[in-house]
Amino acid sequence: MSKLPVGTVHDKLPADLEKALMGNDDALAAWKNITPLARNEWICWVETAKLIDTRKRRVERTVSELAEGIKRPCCWIGCIHRTDKEISPSVKWVLERQSKKSG
């Protein structure tokens, strides 16, 4: 089990993300200093990748962006797994479009 802090809804750190973070001191320091909600966003963003290559790129990008001081994934609708708040109309719209494309 990971000793690194995790998110709010996503309370387990994926092994591939943990390994990547442990390999970059700047990203690791940033990970420890961002909020649990921000960590939740990164974890969810990595875990929602549908393809292995996409997931690998997201792990790499998480590490590089954290090392650069970026605190949350850019251009992403956010964690849809949170139950402490209602999904915004814009996120609902995106999810509906995605479900129509995959259906």
PDB file of C-alpha atoms in Angstrom:
ATOM      1  CA  MET A   1       0.000   0.000   0.000  1.00  0.00           C
ATOM      2  CA  SER A   2       1.206   3.472  -0.876  1.00  0.00           C
ATOM      3  CA  LYS A   3       2.545   5.816   1.760  1.00  0.00           C
ATOM      4  CA  LEU A   4       1.851   8.808  -0.472  1.00  0.00           C
ATOM      5  CA  PRO A   5      -1.221  10.963   0.092  1.00  0.00           C
ATOM      6  CA  VAL A   6      -4.199  10.237  -2.142  1.00  0.00           C
ATOM      7  CA  GLY A   7      -7.374  11.939  -3.299  1.00  0.00           C
ATOM      8  CA  THR A   8     -10.820  12.303  -1.820  1.00  0.00           C
ATOM      9  CA  VAL A   9     -12.908   9.877  -3.869  1.00  0.00           C
ATOM     10  CA  HIS A  10      -9.966   8.067  -5.418  1.00  0.00           C
ATOM     11  CA  ASP A  11      -8.350   6.825  -2.241  1.00  0.00           C
ATOM     12  CA  LYS A  12      -5.827   4.472  -3.843  1.00  0.00           C
ATOM     13  CA  LEU A  13      -2.812   5.656  -5.786  1.00  0.00           C
ATOM     14  CA  PRO A  14      -2.343   3.629  -8.989  1.00  0.00           C
ATOM     15  CA  ALA A  15       0.964   1.729  -8.969  1.00  0.00           C
ATOM     16  CA  ASP A  16       2.135   3.191 -12.283  1.00  0.00           C
ATOM     17  CA  LEU A  17       1.480   6.747 -11.112  1.00  0.00           C
ATOM     18  CA  GLU A  18       3.151   6.130  -7.764  1.00  0.00           C
ATOM     19  CA  LYS A  19       6.256   4.697  -9.448  1.00  0.00           C
ATOM     20  CA  ALA A  20       6.468   7.680 -11.795  1.00  0.00           C
ATOM     21  CA  LEU A  21       6.069  10.171  -8.938  1.00  0.00           C
ATOM     22  CA  MET A  22       8.738   8.418  -6.880  1.00  0.00           C
ATOM     23  CA  GLY A  23      11.123   8.834  -9.813  1.00  0.00           C
ATOM     24  CA  ASN A  24      10.858  12.632  -9.911  1.00  0.00           C
ATOM     25  CA  ASP A  25      11.668  14.634  -6.777  1.00  0.00           C
ATOM     26  CA  ASP A  26       9.997  17.842  -7.995  1.00  0.00           C
ATOM     27  CA  ALA A  27       6.779  16.074  -8.970  1.00  0.00           C
ATOM     28  CA  LEU A  28       6.780  14.131  -5.707  1.00  0.00           C
ATOM     29  CA  ALA A  29       7.162  17.308  -3.658  1.00  0.00           C
ATOM     30  CA  ALA A  30       4.347  18.937  -5.626  1.00  0.00           C
ATOM     31  CA  TRP A  31       2.132  15.858  -5.122  1.00  0.00           C
ATOM     32  CA  LYS A  32       2.606  16.073  -1.377  1.00  0.00           C
ATOM     33  CA  ASN A  33       1.775  19.798  -1.381  1.00  0.00           C
ATOM     34  CA  ILE A  34      -1.378  19.887  -3.515  1.00  0.00           C
ATOM     35  CA  THR A  35      -4.835  19.459  -2.011  1.00  0.00           C
ATOM     36  CA  PRO A  36      -6.585  16.090  -1.771  1.00  0.00           C
ATOM     37  CA  LEU A  37      -9.090  17.369  -4.357  1.00  0.00           C
ATOM     38  CA  ALA A  38      -6.262  18.177  -6.780  1.00  0.00           C
ATOM     39  CA  ARG A  39      -4.708  14.726  -6.218  1.00  0.00           C
ATOM     40  CA  ASN A  40      -8.150  13.247  -6.811  1.00  0.00           C
ATOM     41  CA  GLU A  41      -8.338  15.006 -10.186  1.00  0.00           C
ATOM     42  CA  TRP A  42      -4.949  13.659 -11.296  1.00  0.00           C
ATOM     43  CA  ILE A  43      -5.774  10.110 -10.174  1.00  0.00           C
ATOM     44  CA  CYS A  44      -9.165  10.163 -11.886  1.00  0.00           C
ATOM     45  CA  TRP A  45      -7.682  11.615 -15.066  1.00  0.00           C
ATOM     46  CA  VAL A  46      -5.108   8.802 -15.213  1.00  0.00           C
ATOM     47  CA  GLU A  47      -7.615   6.079 -14.366  1.00  0.00           C
ATOM     48  CA  THR A  48     -10.227   7.161 -16.914  1.00  0.00           C
ATOM     49  CA  ALA A  49      -7.890   6.642 -19.853  1.00  0.00           C
ATOM     50  CA  LYS A  50      -9.392   3.954 -22.075  1.00  0.00           C
ATOM     51  CA  LEU A  51      -6.213   2.923 -23.880  1.00  0.00           C
ATOM     52  CA  ILE A  52      -2.942   1.758 -22.343  1.00  0.00           C
ATOM     53  CA  ASP A  53      -0.972   4.267 -24.436  1.00  0.00           C
ATOM     54  CA  THR A  54      -3.235   7.104 -23.314  1.00  0.00           C
ATOM     55  CA  ARG A  55      -2.813   6.100 -19.684  1.00  0.00           C
ATOM     56  CA  LYS A  56       0.966   5.981 -20.078  1.00  0.00           C
ATOM     57  CA  ARG A  57       0.971   9.473 -21.614  1.00  0.00           C
ATOM     58  CA  ARG A  58      -1.251  10.767 -18.823  1.00  0.00           C
ATOM     59  CA  VAL A  59       1.059   9.369 -16.145  1.00  0.00           C
ATOM     60  CA  GLU A  60       4.051  10.981 -17.864  1.00  0.00           C
ATOM     61  CA  ARG A  61       2.197  14.262 -18.266  1.00  0.00           C
ATOM     62  CA  THR A  62       1.068  14.221 -14.627  1.00  0.00           C
ATOM     63  CA  VAL A  63       4.660  13.950 -13.472  1.00  0.00           C
ATOM     64  CA  SER A  64       6.000  16.585 -15.864  1.00  0.00           C
ATOM     65  CA  GLU A  65       3.208  19.070 -15.153  1.00  0.00           C
ATOM     66  CA  LEU A  66       3.439  18.641 -11.387  1.00  0.00           C
ATOM     67  CA  ALA A  67       7.192  19.191 -11.646  1.00  0.00           C
ATOM     68  CA  GLU A  68       6.443  22.432 -13.548  1.00  0.00           C
ATOM     69  CA  GLY A  69       4.070  23.592 -10.807  1.00  0.00           C
ATOM     70  CA  ILE A  70       0.753  22.818 -12.511  1.00  0.00           C
ATOM     71  CA  LYS A  71      -1.710  21.714  -9.846  1.00  0.00           C
ATOM     72  CA  ARG A  72      -4.555  20.141 -11.852  1.00  0.00           C
ATOM     73  CA  PRO A  73      -5.019  18.515 -15.253  1.00  0.00           C
ATOM     74  CA  CYS A  74      -5.850  21.065 -17.923  1.00  0.00           C
ATOM     75  CA  CYS A  75      -8.773  20.863 -20.312  1.00  0.00           C
ATOM     76  CA  TRP A  76     -10.509  18.016 -18.523  1.00  0.00           C
ATOM     77  CA  ILE A  77     -14.086  17.955 -17.249  1.00  0.00           C
ATOM     78  CA  GLY A  78     -13.079  16.899 -13.760  1.00  0.00           C
ATOM     79  CA  CYS A  79     -13.764  13.866 -11.612  1.00  0.00           C
ATOM     80  CA  ILE A  80     -17.230  12.516 -12.316  1.00  0.00           C
ATOM     81  CA  HIS A  81     -17.015  10.160  -9.338  1.00  0.00           C
ATOM     82  CA  ARG A  82     -17.487  12.833  -6.676  1.00  0.00           C
ATOM     83  CA  THR A  83     -20.795  12.666  -4.860  1.00  0.00           C
ATOM     84  CA  ASP A  84     -20.309  15.703  -2.640  1.00  0.00           C
ATOM     85  CA  LYS A  85     -21.422  18.070  -5.387  1.00  0.00           C
ATOM     86  CA  GLU A  86     -23.829  18.062  -8.298  1.00  0.00           C
ATOM     87  CA  ILE A  87     -22.431  17.583 -11.777  1.00  0.00           C
ATOM     88  CA  SER A  88     -22.425  20.914 -13.586  1.00  0.00           C
ATOM     89  CA  PRO A  89     -24.522  21.434 -16.729  1.00  0.00           C
ATOM     90  CA  SER A  90     -21.387  21.716 -18.872  1.00  0.00           C
ATOM     91  CA  VAL A  91     -20.043  18.397 -17.575  1.00  0.00           C
ATOM     92  CA  LYS A  92     -23.447  16.753 -18.144  1.00  0.00           C
ATOM     93  CA  TRP A  93     -23.359  17.999 -21.727  1.00  0.00           C
ATOM     94  CA  VAL A  94     -19.879  16.535 -22.295  1.00  0.00           C
ATOM     95  CA  LEU A  95     -20.873  13.205 -20.750  1.00  0.00           C
ATOM     96  CA  GLU A  96     -24.003  13.014 -22.913  1.00  0.00           C
ATOM     97  CA  ARG A  97     -21.966  13.651 -26.057  1.00  0.00           C
ATOM     98  CA  GLN A  98     -19.432  11.004 -25.037  1.00  0.00           C
ATOM     99  CA  SER A  99     -22.143   8.421 -24.388  1.00  0.00           C
ATOM    100  CA  LYS A 100     -23.750   9.136 -27.792  1.00  0.00           C
ATOM    101  CA  LYS A 101     -20.393   8.640 -29.546  1.00  0.00           C
ATOM    102  CA  SER A 102     -19.689   5.352 -27.800  1.00  0.00           C
ATOM    103  CA  GLY A 103     -23.273   4.046 -28.098  1.00  0.00           C
TER     104      GLY A 103
END
